[in-house]
Amino acid sequence: MQYATITGWGKCVPPATLTNDDLATFIETSDEWIKSRTGISQRHISHVNTSELASVAAQRALAAAGIDGSEIDMIILASASPDTLIPNIASTVQANIGASCAAFDINAACSGFLYGLGLASSQIKSGQSKKVLVIGAERLSFYLDWSRRETAVLFGDGAGAVVVEATDVAGGVLGYELNNDPEGRDILKAGFGTAMDRFSAESLDFFIEFDGQEIFKRAINGMNKLSTKVLEKCGVDKDEVDLVIPHQANERIIDTLVSRMKIPKEKAFVNIANYGNTSAATIPIAICDALEQGVIKPNQTILSCAFGAGLTSAALLLQWGDRVTPINISDAELPPCDKTGIELVKRAVDYFCKPQTVSAKQ
């Protein structure tokens, strides 16, 4: 029997940051207001496209696994903010790493990485693939109306990737559960797509919008339900879980989730303070950080769960392998950035936060 095990990991976050104090210079908020409600202190703002973030994360994951891009059988890239819809940006990553394989994007919003990891494990367990590259990458700053405090304070840019390989050693992905609740699909959305009137300048005013209270409630219920289901499916008691790596949307959601599941808070890995919500990238970035900080230990049982627009939800149970250090270190880097976070968002801030006439918008 083949098992699907993570053998490589890598993250890429752009160098420019936007702190809570920076946000307070153009919207009515404060560091204390944001941190007390979300746990976020800063977020990264990208000066490059999503595919570039994804490519660097992918190259670092390949190096950590000690393999070349040409050995990859499939690339699954989760993103709700790709550079282009046609072609998919998995093909851009494929070209950048020198792979010759199947490559496609998926959009399950914040649950996208776990959707991809679940699909990768199924490909491997079926014998269809031996090595799969799974990436979560987002440039959510593209979607923000910076005058809307409820969303402007939450989101950031970044990417994370893992290499999943076939092995005869029991462990790896033990099981996963995926779900979608279409009744709530309109409580978290951005009006970008073919439903737009491409001949109207007003169509360009697309942005992320959501019902915060409803999202909070449904996120906890969705992740709790699927986490419980995957534990039961795998025959693993919650007390046997060594570490929980949840989607990093809001620290309050994480605290409430583990409390409801009766899992000690110290078992939940939280790094939202440094990145904000990077959607499909939050979990792979968190995996990288947990490894760098020595939180992930060999052979640990790890529960990961997520919730996002759609309304998607996912939970995955993983037994980590023996290795927690990379085989090699990649020298892949983003091109230099000569601007601060405030400078990178200035054009959008000027557009959304200052009164404008119709002719100015046109």
mmCIF file of C-alpha atoms in Angstrom:
data_model
loop_
_atom_site.group_PDB
_atom_site.id
_atom_site.type_symbol
_atom_site.label_atom_id
_atom_site.label_comp_id
_atom_site.label_asym_id
_atom_site.label_seq_id
_atom_site.Cartn_x
_atom_site.Cartn_y
_atom_site.Cartn_z
ATOM 1 C CA MET A 1 0.000 0.000 0.000
ATOM 2 C CA GLN A 2 1.200 3.509 -0.825
ATOM 3 C CA TYR A 3 1.105 6.306 1.743
ATOM 4 C CA ALA A 4 1.295 10.037 0.996
ATOM 5 C CA THR A 5 3.873 11.844 3.121
ATOM 6 C CA ILE A 6 5.062 15.465 3.155
ATOM 7 C CA THR A 7 8.777 15.442 2.373
ATOM 8 C CA GLY A 8 9.416 19.083 1.453
ATOM 9 C CA TRP A 9 8.081 22.466 2.463
ATOM 10 C CA GLY A 10 8.691 26.100 1.611
ATOM 11 C CA LYS A 11 7.129 29.517 2.070
ATOM 12 C CA CYS A 12 7.458 32.889 0.388
ATOM 13 C CA VAL A 13 6.228 36.133 1.921
ATOM 14 C CA PRO A 14 6.968 39.485 0.277
ATOM 15 C CA PRO A 15 9.335 41.747 2.225
ATOM 16 C CA ALA A 16 7.076 44.808 2.517
ATOM 17 C CA THR A 17 4.764 44.893 5.520
ATOM 18 C CA LEU A 18 1.759 46.980 6.463
ATOM 19 C CA THR A 19 1.406 47.345 10.224
ATOM 20 C CA ASN A 20 -1.723 48.166 12.178
ATOM 21 C CA ASP A 21 -0.283 51.611 12.848
ATOM 22 C CA ASP A 22 0.199 52.050 9.088
ATOM 23 C CA LEU A 23 -3.474 51.241 8.535
ATOM 24 C CA ALA A 24 -4.443 53.822 11.137
ATOM 25 C CA THR A 25 -2.957 56.543 8.929
ATOM 26 C CA PHE A 26 -5.755 56.208 6.379
ATOM 27 C CA ILE A 27 -8.704 54.424 8.052
ATOM 28 C CA GLU A 28 -10.282 54.853 11.466
ATOM 29 C CA THR A 29 -8.648 52.087 13.486
ATOM 30 C CA SER A 30 -5.780 51.411 15.892
ATOM 31 C CA ASP A 31 -3.287 48.707 16.709
ATOM 32 C CA GLU A 32 -5.190 47.866 19.895
ATOM 33 C CA TRP A 33 -8.546 47.671 18.076
ATOM 34 C CA ILE A 34 -7.220 45.279 15.421
ATOM 35 C CA LYS A 35 -5.129 43.063 17.711
ATOM 36 C CA SER A 36 -7.858 42.639 20.306
ATOM 37 C CA ARG A 37 -10.402 41.553 17.688
ATOM 38 C CA THR A 38 -8.258 39.534 15.282
ATOM 39 C CA GLY A 39 -4.817 38.832 16.745
ATOM 40 C CA ILE A 40 -3.179 40.500 13.721
ATOM 41 C CA SER A 41 -0.232 42.905 14.091
ATOM 42 C CA GLN A 42 0.886 43.199 10.478
ATOM 43 C CA ARG A 43 0.398 41.757 6.999
ATOM 44 C CA HIS A 44 2.713 41.450 3.983
ATOM 45 C CA ILE A 45 1.992 43.326 0.758
ATOM 46 C CA SER A 46 3.308 41.860 -2.485
ATOM 47 C CA HIS A 47 5.151 43.775 -5.182
ATOM 48 C CA VAL A 48 4.947 40.765 -7.524
ATOM 49 C CA ASN A 49 2.233 38.547 -8.957
ATOM 50 C CA THR A 50 0.811 35.527 -7.176
ATOM 51 C CA SER A 51 2.644 33.116 -9.487
ATOM 52 C CA GLU A 52 6.011 34.558 -8.457
ATOM 53 C CA LEU A 53 5.231 34.025 -4.785
ATOM 54 C CA ALA A 54 4.097 30.493 -5.623
ATOM 55 C CA SER A 55 7.196 29.730 -7.686
ATOM 56 C CA VAL A 56 9.638 30.735 -4.940
ATOM 57 C CA ALA A 57 7.688 28.742 -2.333
ATOM 58 C CA ALA A 58 7.688 25.766 -4.725
ATOM 59 C CA GLN A 59 11.447 25.961 -5.353
ATOM 60 C CA ARG A 60 12.099 26.065 -1.617
ATOM 61 C CA ALA A 61 9.810 23.056 -1.053
ATOM 62 C CA LEU A 62 11.578 21.081 -3.792
ATOM 63 C CA ALA A 63 14.974 21.835 -2.230
ATOM 64 C CA ALA A 64 13.723 20.776 1.196
ATOM 65 C CA ALA A 65 12.604 17.461 -0.329
ATOM 66 C CA GLY A 66 15.906 17.065 -2.132
ATOM 67 C CA ILE A 67 14.308 16.643 -5.542
ATOM 68 C CA ASP A 68 14.236 18.454 -8.872
ATOM 69 C CA GLY A 69 11.182 20.007 -10.502
ATOM 70 C CA SER A 70 11.451 17.489 -13.340
ATOM 71 C CA GLU A 71 10.534 14.708 -10.886
ATOM 72 C CA ILE A 72 7.094 16.176 -10.068
ATOM 73 C CA ASP A 73 4.095 14.256 -11.470
ATOM 74 C CA MET A 74 1.430 16.861 -10.707
ATOM 75 C CA ILE A 75 1.105 20.465 -9.532
ATOM 76 C CA ILE A 76 -2.014 21.557 -7.634
ATOM 77 C CA LEU A 77 -2.134 25.295 -6.961
ATOM 78 C CA ALA A 78 -4.827 26.663 -4.642
ATOM 79 C CA SER A 79 -5.594 30.350 -5.095
ATOM 80 C CA ALA A 80 -8.508 32.771 -5.163
ATOM 81 C CA SER A 81 -6.259 35.542 -6.515
ATOM 82 C CA PRO A 82 -4.285 34.227 -9.505
ATOM 83 C CA ASP A 83 -2.441 36.570 -11.901
ATOM 84 C CA THR A 84 -4.535 35.225 -14.781
ATOM 85 C CA LEU A 85 -7.616 33.052 -15.103
ATOM 86 C CA ILE A 86 -6.481 31.916 -18.540
ATOM 87 C CA PRO A 87 -3.989 30.304 -18.457
ATOM 88 C CA ASN A 88 -3.876 28.857 -14.967
ATOM 89 C CA ILE A 89 -0.896 29.967 -12.912
ATOM 90 C CA ALA A 90 0.082 26.393 -12.036
ATOM 91 C CA SER A 91 1.450 26.365 -15.574
ATOM 92 C CA THR A 92 3.614 29.392 -14.748
ATOM 93 C CA VAL A 93 5.030 27.614 -11.712
ATOM 94 C CA GLN A 94 5.522 24.510 -13.842
ATOM 95 C CA ALA A 95 7.629 26.461 -16.336
ATOM 96 C CA ASN A 96 9.609 28.115 -13.544
ATOM 97 C CA ILE A 97 10.563 24.826 -11.867
ATOM 98 C CA GLY A 98 11.167 22.852 -15.066
ATOM 99 C CA ALA A 99 8.386 20.308 -14.560
ATOM 100 C CA SER A 100 6.673 18.203 -17.219
ATOM 101 C CA CYS A 101 3.403 17.056 -15.686
ATOM 102 C CA ALA A 102 -0.272 17.805 -15.049
ATOM 103 C CA ALA A 103 -0.773 21.270 -13.546
ATOM 104 C CA PHE A 104 -3.966 23.033 -12.522
ATOM 105 C CA ASP A 105 -5.433 25.688 -10.227
ATOM 106 C CA ILE A 106 -8.250 25.147 -7.748
ATOM 107 C CA ASN A 107 -10.319 27.789 -5.971
ATOM 108 C CA ALA A 108 -11.740 26.670 -2.665
ATOM 109 C CA ALA A 109 -10.733 29.993 -1.073
ATOM 110 C CA CYS A 110 -9.214 29.566 2.396
ATOM 111 C CA SER A 111 -9.778 25.784 2.329
ATOM 112 C CA GLY A 112 -7.932 25.466 -0.981
ATOM 113 C CA PHE A 113 -4.626 24.127 0.320
ATOM 114 C CA LEU A 114 -6.314 21.303 2.268
ATOM 115 C CA TYR A 115 -8.478 20.522 -0.756
ATOM 116 C CA GLY A 116 -5.259 20.265 -2.774
ATOM 117 C CA LEU A 117 -3.454 18.183 -0.163
ATOM 118 C CA GLY A 118 -6.394 15.785 0.021
ATOM 119 C CA LEU A 119 -6.469 15.420 -3.766
ATOM 120 C CA ALA A 120 -2.705 14.880 -3.846
ATOM 121 C CA SER A 121 -2.896 12.098 -1.271
ATOM 122 C CA SER A 122 -5.643 10.380 -3.274
ATOM 123 C CA GLN A 123 -3.539 10.585 -6.439
ATOM 124 C CA ILE A 124 -0.641 8.952 -4.629
ATOM 125 C CA LYS A 125 -2.655 6.293 -2.828
ATOM 126 C CA SER A 126 -4.296 5.293 -6.120
ATOM 127 C CA GLY A 127 -0.873 4.855 -7.704
ATOM 128 C CA GLN A 128 -1.520 7.563 -10.294
ATOM 129 C CA SER A 129 1.259 9.835 -9.012
ATOM 130 C CA LYS A 130 4.477 9.456 -7.028
ATOM 131 C CA LYS A 131 5.390 13.076 -6.295
ATOM 132 C CA VAL A 132 2.861 15.919 -6.128
ATOM 133 C CA LEU A 133 3.553 19.599 -5.479
ATOM 134 C CA VAL A 134 0.740 21.347 -3.580
ATOM 135 C CA ILE A 135 0.809 25.149 -3.315
ATOM 136 C CA GLY A 136 -1.341 27.752 -1.613
ATOM 137 C CA ALA A 137 -0.670 31.270 -2.915
ATOM 138 C CA GLU A 138 -2.565 34.539 -2.620
ATOM 139 C CA ARG A 139 -2.293 38.219 -3.395
ATOM 140 C CA LEU A 140 -5.451 39.284 -1.592
ATOM 141 C CA SER A 141 -4.389 42.922 -1.345
ATOM 142 C CA PHE A 142 -5.545 43.129 -4.979
ATOM 143 C CA TYR A 143 -9.162 42.655 -3.851
ATOM 144 C CA LEU A 144 -9.263 45.123 -0.969
ATOM 145 C CA ASP A 145 -11.273 48.302 -0.714
ATOM 146 C CA TRP A 146 -8.988 50.035 1.762
ATOM 147 C CA SER A 147 -11.788 52.261 3.052
ATOM 148 C CA ARG A 148 -13.634 49.231 4.445
ATOM 149 C CA ARG A 149 -12.141 48.581 7.863
ATOM 150 C CA GLU A 150 -13.836 45.199 8.288
ATOM 151 C CA THR A 151 -11.777 43.704 5.455
ATOM 152 C CA ALA A 152 -8.790 46.059 5.112
ATOM 153 C CA VAL A 153 -7.369 44.951 8.463
ATOM 154 C CA LEU A 154 -7.647 41.215 7.818
ATOM 155 C CA PHE A 155 -5.901 40.106 4.649
ATOM 156 C CA GLY A 156 -2.329 39.748 3.458
ATOM 157 C CA ASP A 157 -0.220 38.220 0.676
ATOM 158 C CA GLY A 158 2.023 35.160 0.643
ATOM 159 C CA ALA A 159 2.548 31.578 -0.507
ATOM 160 C CA GLY A 160 3.436 28.183 0.900
ATOM 161 C CA ALA A 161 4.097 24.822 -0.733
ATOM 162 C CA VAL A 162 4.685 21.188 0.147
ATOM 163 C CA VAL A 163 5.978 18.169 -1.749
ATOM 164 C CA VAL A 164 3.910 15.033 -1.144
ATOM 165 C CA GLU A 165 5.613 11.741 -1.990
ATOM 166 C CA ALA A 166 4.595 8.097 -2.144
ATOM 167 C CA THR A 167 6.144 5.882 0.520
ATOM 168 C CA ASP A 168 5.724 2.332 1.828
ATOM 169 C CA VAL A 169 6.064 3.548 5.415
ATOM 170 C CA ALA A 170 2.695 3.829 7.167
ATOM 171 C CA GLY A 171 1.693 7.397 8.017
ATOM 172 C CA GLY A 172 1.424 10.613 6.068
ATOM 173 C CA VAL A 173 -2.113 11.738 5.219
ATOM 174 C CA LEU A 174 -4.333 9.497 7.336
ATOM 175 C CA GLY A 175 -7.627 10.921 6.091
ATOM 176 C CA TYR A 176 -9.442 14.062 5.033
ATOM 177 C CA GLU A 177 -12.940 15.508 4.744
ATOM 178 C CA LEU A 178 -14.133 18.219 2.352
ATOM 179 C CA ASN A 179 -17.454 20.047 2.317
ATOM 180 C CA ASN A 180 -19.261 23.070 0.918
ATOM 181 C CA ASP A 181 -22.304 24.959 2.191
ATOM 182 C CA PRO A 182 -23.809 26.797 -0.807
ATOM 183 C CA GLU A 183 -26.528 28.446 1.286
ATOM 184 C CA GLY A 184 -23.875 30.746 2.702
ATOM 185 C CA ARG A 185 -22.032 31.456 -0.531
ATOM 186 C CA ASP A 186 -23.021 35.144 -0.562
ATOM 187 C CA ILE A 187 -21.801 36.021 2.937
ATOM 188 C CA LEU A 188 -18.170 36.094 1.763
ATOM 189 C CA LYS A 189 -17.536 37.232 -1.785
ATOM 190 C CA ALA A 190 -15.786 39.523 -4.244
ATOM 191 C CA GLY A 191 -17.599 40.630 -7.395
ATOM 192 C CA PHE A 192 -14.854 39.770 -9.874
ATOM 193 C CA GLY A 193 -15.654 37.475 -12.783
ATOM 194 C CA THR A 194 -17.701 37.081 -15.941
ATOM 195 C CA ALA A 195 -20.820 38.320 -14.155
ATOM 196 C CA MET A 196 -19.233 41.784 -14.261
ATOM 197 C CA ASP A 197 -20.390 44.324 -16.812
ATOM 198 C CA ARG A 198 -17.079 44.759 -18.593
ATOM 199 C CA PHE A 199 -18.339 47.940 -20.302
ATOM 200 C CA SER A 200 -19.087 49.739 -17.034
ATOM 201 C CA ALA A 201 -16.360 51.542 -15.104
ATOM 202 C CA GLU A 202 -18.273 50.801 -11.888
ATOM 203 C CA SER A 203 -17.568 47.098 -12.379
ATOM 204 C CA LEU A 204 -13.955 47.801 -11.543
ATOM 205 C CA ASP A 205 -15.000 48.648 -7.981
ATOM 206 C CA PHE A 206 -14.888 44.970 -6.955
ATOM 207 C CA PHE A 207 -13.708 44.138 -3.443
ATOM 208 C CA ILE A 208 -13.977 41.499 -0.724
ATOM 209 C CA GLU A 209 -17.106 41.814 1.379
ATOM 210 C CA PHE A 210 -18.543 39.596 4.086
ATOM 211 C CA ASP A 211 -20.868 39.250 7.051
ATOM 212 C CA GLY A 212 -18.390 38.959 9.906
ATOM 213 C CA GLN A 213 -20.730 37.564 12.565
ATOM 214 C CA GLU A 214 -22.145 34.932 10.243
ATOM 215 C CA ILE A 215 -18.673 33.921 9.063
ATOM 216 C CA PHE A 216 -17.493 33.578 12.667
ATOM 217 C CA LYS A 217 -20.350 31.242 13.543
ATOM 218 C CA ARG A 218 -20.206 29.137 10.389
ATOM 219 C CA ALA A 219 -16.401 28.890 10.434
ATOM 220 C CA ILE A 220 -16.367 27.361 13.895
ATOM 221 C CA ASN A 221 -19.255 25.002 13.137
ATOM 222 C CA GLY A 222 -17.795 23.922 9.794
ATOM 223 C CA MET A 223 -14.263 23.237 11.030
ATOM 224 C CA ASN A 224 -15.489 21.560 14.214
ATOM 225 C CA LYS A 225 -17.839 19.248 12.314
ATOM 226 C CA LEU A 226 -15.277 18.119 9.749
ATOM 227 C CA SER A 227 -12.455 17.811 12.290
ATOM 228 C CA THR A 228 -14.623 15.553 14.432
ATOM 229 C CA LYS A 229 -15.611 13.556 11.362
ATOM 230 C CA VAL A 230 -12.051 12.979 10.158
ATOM 231 C CA LEU A 231 -10.902 11.934 13.647
ATOM 232 C CA GLU A 232 -13.737 9.406 13.865
ATOM 233 C CA LYS A 233 -13.028 8.181 10.330
ATOM 234 C CA CYS A 234 -9.372 7.550 11.197
ATOM 235 C CA GLY A 235 -10.122 6.073 14.616
ATOM 236 C CA VAL A 236 -8.048 8.722 16.377
ATOM 237 C CA ASP A 237 -9.116 10.276 19.673
ATOM 238 C CA LYS A 238 -8.768 14.040 20.022
ATOM 239 C CA ASP A 239 -6.394 13.465 22.943
ATOM 240 C CA GLU A 240 -4.017 11.681 20.544
ATOM 241 C CA VAL A 241 -3.661 14.849 18.440
ATOM 242 C CA ASP A 242 -0.277 16.436 19.126
ATOM 243 C CA LEU A 243 -0.758 19.640 17.152
ATOM 244 C CA VAL A 244 -3.578 21.555 15.474
ATOM 245 C CA ILE A 245 -2.706 23.770 12.495
ATOM 246 C CA PRO A 246 -5.907 25.678 11.670
ATOM 247 C CA HIS A 247 -6.597 28.244 9.000
ATOM 248 C CA GLN A 248 -5.355 31.605 10.271
ATOM 249 C CA ALA A 249 -8.371 33.875 9.781
ATOM 250 C CA ASN A 250 -8.936 35.234 13.269
ATOM 251 C CA GLU A 251 -7.346 34.273 16.581
ATOM 252 C CA ARG A 252 -10.743 34.380 18.268
ATOM 253 C CA ILE A 253 -12.063 31.757 15.838
ATOM 254 C CA ILE A 254 -9.080 29.510 16.596
ATOM 255 C CA ASP A 255 -9.518 29.893 20.360
ATOM 256 C CA THR A 256 -13.239 29.151 20.158
ATOM 257 C CA LEU A 257 -12.684 26.152 17.866
ATOM 258 C CA VAL A 258 -10.164 24.350 20.089
ATOM 259 C CA SER A 259 -12.227 25.179 23.166
ATOM 260 C CA ARG A 260 -15.326 23.650 21.607
ATOM 261 C CA MET A 261 -13.334 20.566 20.584
ATOM 262 C CA LYS A 262 -11.908 20.345 24.130
ATOM 263 C CA ILE A 263 -8.354 20.447 22.812
ATOM 264 C CA PRO A 264 -5.815 22.389 24.929
ATOM 265 C CA LYS A 265 -5.154 25.832 23.503
ATOM 266 C CA GLU A 266 -1.389 25.262 23.607
ATOM 267 C CA LYS A 267 -1.777 22.531 20.977
ATOM 268 C CA ALA A 268 -3.017 25.071 18.403
ATOM 269 C CA PHE A 269 -0.327 26.707 16.280
ATOM 270 C CA VAL A 270 -1.070 30.404 15.707
ATOM 271 C CA ASN A 271 1.005 32.758 13.567
ATOM 272 C CA ILE A 272 -1.687 35.163 12.331
ATOM 273 C CA ALA A 273 -0.024 38.114 14.075
ATOM 274 C CA ASN A 274 2.713 38.275 11.440
ATOM 275 C CA TYR A 275 0.732 37.619 8.263
ATOM 276 C CA GLY A 276 -2.985 38.275 8.633
ATOM 277 C CA ASN A 277 -5.299 36.026 6.634
ATOM 278 C CA THR A 278 -3.495 34.806 3.514
ATOM 279 C CA SER A 279 -6.372 32.471 2.571
ATOM 280 C CA ALA A 280 -5.094 29.301 0.852
ATOM 281 C CA ALA A 281 -1.531 30.155 1.906
ATOM 282 C CA THR A 282 -2.130 30.280 5.675
ATOM 283 C CA ILE A 283 -1.763 26.564 6.422
ATOM 284 C CA PRO A 284 1.383 25.859 4.352
ATOM 285 C CA ILE A 285 3.005 29.024 5.747
ATOM 286 C CA ALA A 286 2.051 27.852 9.252
ATOM 287 C CA ILE A 287 3.569 24.406 8.562
ATOM 288 C CA CYS A 288 6.841 26.084 7.567
ATOM 289 C CA ASP A 289 6.842 28.327 10.633
ATOM 290 C CA ALA A 290 6.027 25.422 12.950
ATOM 291 C CA LEU A 291 8.970 23.474 11.526
ATOM 292 C CA GLU A 292 11.317 26.466 11.782
ATOM 293 C CA GLN A 293 10.310 26.972 15.421
ATOM 294 C CA GLY A 294 10.710 23.293 16.310
ATOM 295 C CA VAL A 295 7.008 22.898 17.089
ATOM 296 C CA ILE A 296 6.513 20.005 14.665
ATOM 297 C CA LYS A 297 8.288 16.899 15.929
ATOM 298 C CA PRO A 298 8.956 13.606 14.108
ATOM 299 C CA ASN A 299 5.936 11.281 13.867
ATOM 300 C CA GLN A 300 3.494 13.746 15.437
ATOM 301 C CA THR A 301 -0.218 13.439 14.732
ATOM 302 C CA ILE A 302 -1.359 16.759 13.253
ATOM 303 C CA LEU A 303 -4.916 17.937 12.658
ATOM 304 C CA SER A 304 -5.439 20.763 10.157
ATOM 305 C CA CYS A 305 -8.725 22.456 9.301
ATOM 306 C CA ALA A 306 -9.938 25.415 7.265
ATOM 307 C CA PHE A 307 -12.994 27.391 6.243
ATOM 308 C CA GLY A 308 -13.528 29.806 3.378
ATOM 309 C CA ALA A 309 -15.761 31.404 0.777
ATOM 310 C CA GLY A 310 -18.128 29.049 -0.937
ATOM 311 C CA LEU A 311 -18.687 28.256 1.926
ATOM 312 C CA THR A 312 -15.960 25.621 1.837
ATOM 313 C CA SER A 313 -14.570 23.679 4.771
ATOM 314 C CA ALA A 314 -11.907 21.015 5.092
ATOM 315 C CA ALA A 315 -10.142 18.920 7.707
ATOM 316 C CA LEU A 316 -7.137 16.655 7.304
ATOM 317 C CA LEU A 317 -5.333 14.332 9.710
ATOM 318 C CA LEU A 318 -1.629 13.824 9.135
ATOM 319 C CA GLN A 319 1.104 11.788 10.735
ATOM 320 C CA TRP A 320 4.357 13.642 10.182
ATOM 321 C CA GLY A 321 7.382 11.675 9.019
ATOM 322 C CA ASP A 322 10.813 11.260 10.574
ATOM 323 C CA ARG A 323 12.428 14.344 9.052
ATOM 324 C CA VAL A 324 11.806 17.904 10.272
ATOM 325 C CA THR A 325 14.764 19.607 8.610
ATOM 326 C CA PRO A 326 15.223 20.353 4.890
ATOM 327 C CA ILE A 327 17.611 18.235 2.806
ATOM 328 C CA ASN A 328 18.731 21.276 0.835
ATOM 329 C CA ILE A 329 18.169 25.042 0.962
ATOM 330 C CA SER A 330 17.031 26.850 -2.186
ATOM 331 C CA ASP A 331 18.562 30.158 -3.231
ATOM 332 C CA ALA A 332 15.288 31.212 -4.914
ATOM 333 C CA GLU A 333 14.323 34.766 -4.025
ATOM 334 C CA LEU A 334 11.798 37.367 -5.109
ATOM 335 C CA PRO A 335 13.075 40.369 -7.062
ATOM 336 C CA PRO A 336 14.063 43.248 -4.754
ATOM 337 C CA CYS A 337 11.345 45.587 -3.516
ATOM 338 C CA ASP A 338 12.210 49.259 -3.056
ATOM 339 C CA LYS A 339 8.848 50.302 -1.582
ATOM 340 C CA THR A 340 7.243 50.110 1.829
ATOM 341 C CA GLY A 341 3.857 48.517 2.389
ATOM 342 C CA ILE A 342 2.184 51.925 2.526
ATOM 343 C CA GLU A 343 3.841 52.929 -0.735
ATOM 344 C CA LEU A 344 2.674 49.726 -2.435
ATOM 345 C CA VAL A 345 -0.977 50.271 -1.490
ATOM 346 C CA LYS A 346 -0.963 54.067 -1.969
ATOM 347 C CA ARG A 347 -2.626 54.040 -5.387
ATOM 348 C CA ALA A 348 -5.457 51.832 -4.141
ATOM 349 C CA VAL A 349 -5.800 53.833 -0.923
ATOM 350 C CA ASP A 350 -6.022 57.065 -2.892
ATOM 351 C CA TYR A 351 -8.689 55.507 -5.092
ATOM 352 C CA PHE A 352 -10.875 54.035 -2.369
ATOM 353 C CA CYS A 353 -10.339 56.386 0.563
ATOM 354 C CA LYS A 354 -10.664 59.791 -1.068
ATOM 355 C CA PRO A 355 -13.797 61.372 -2.571
ATOM 356 C CA GLN A 356 -13.782 61.049 -6.343
ATOM 357 C CA THR A 357 -15.941 62.276 -9.151
ATOM 358 C CA VAL A 358 -17.368 59.910 -11.732
ATOM 359 C CA SER A 359 -14.993 61.306 -14.366
ATOM 360 C CA ALA A 360 -11.997 60.735 -12.059
ATOM 361 C CA LYS A 361 -12.926 57.061 -11.648
ATOM 362 C CA GLN A 362 -13.290 56.706 -15.402
#
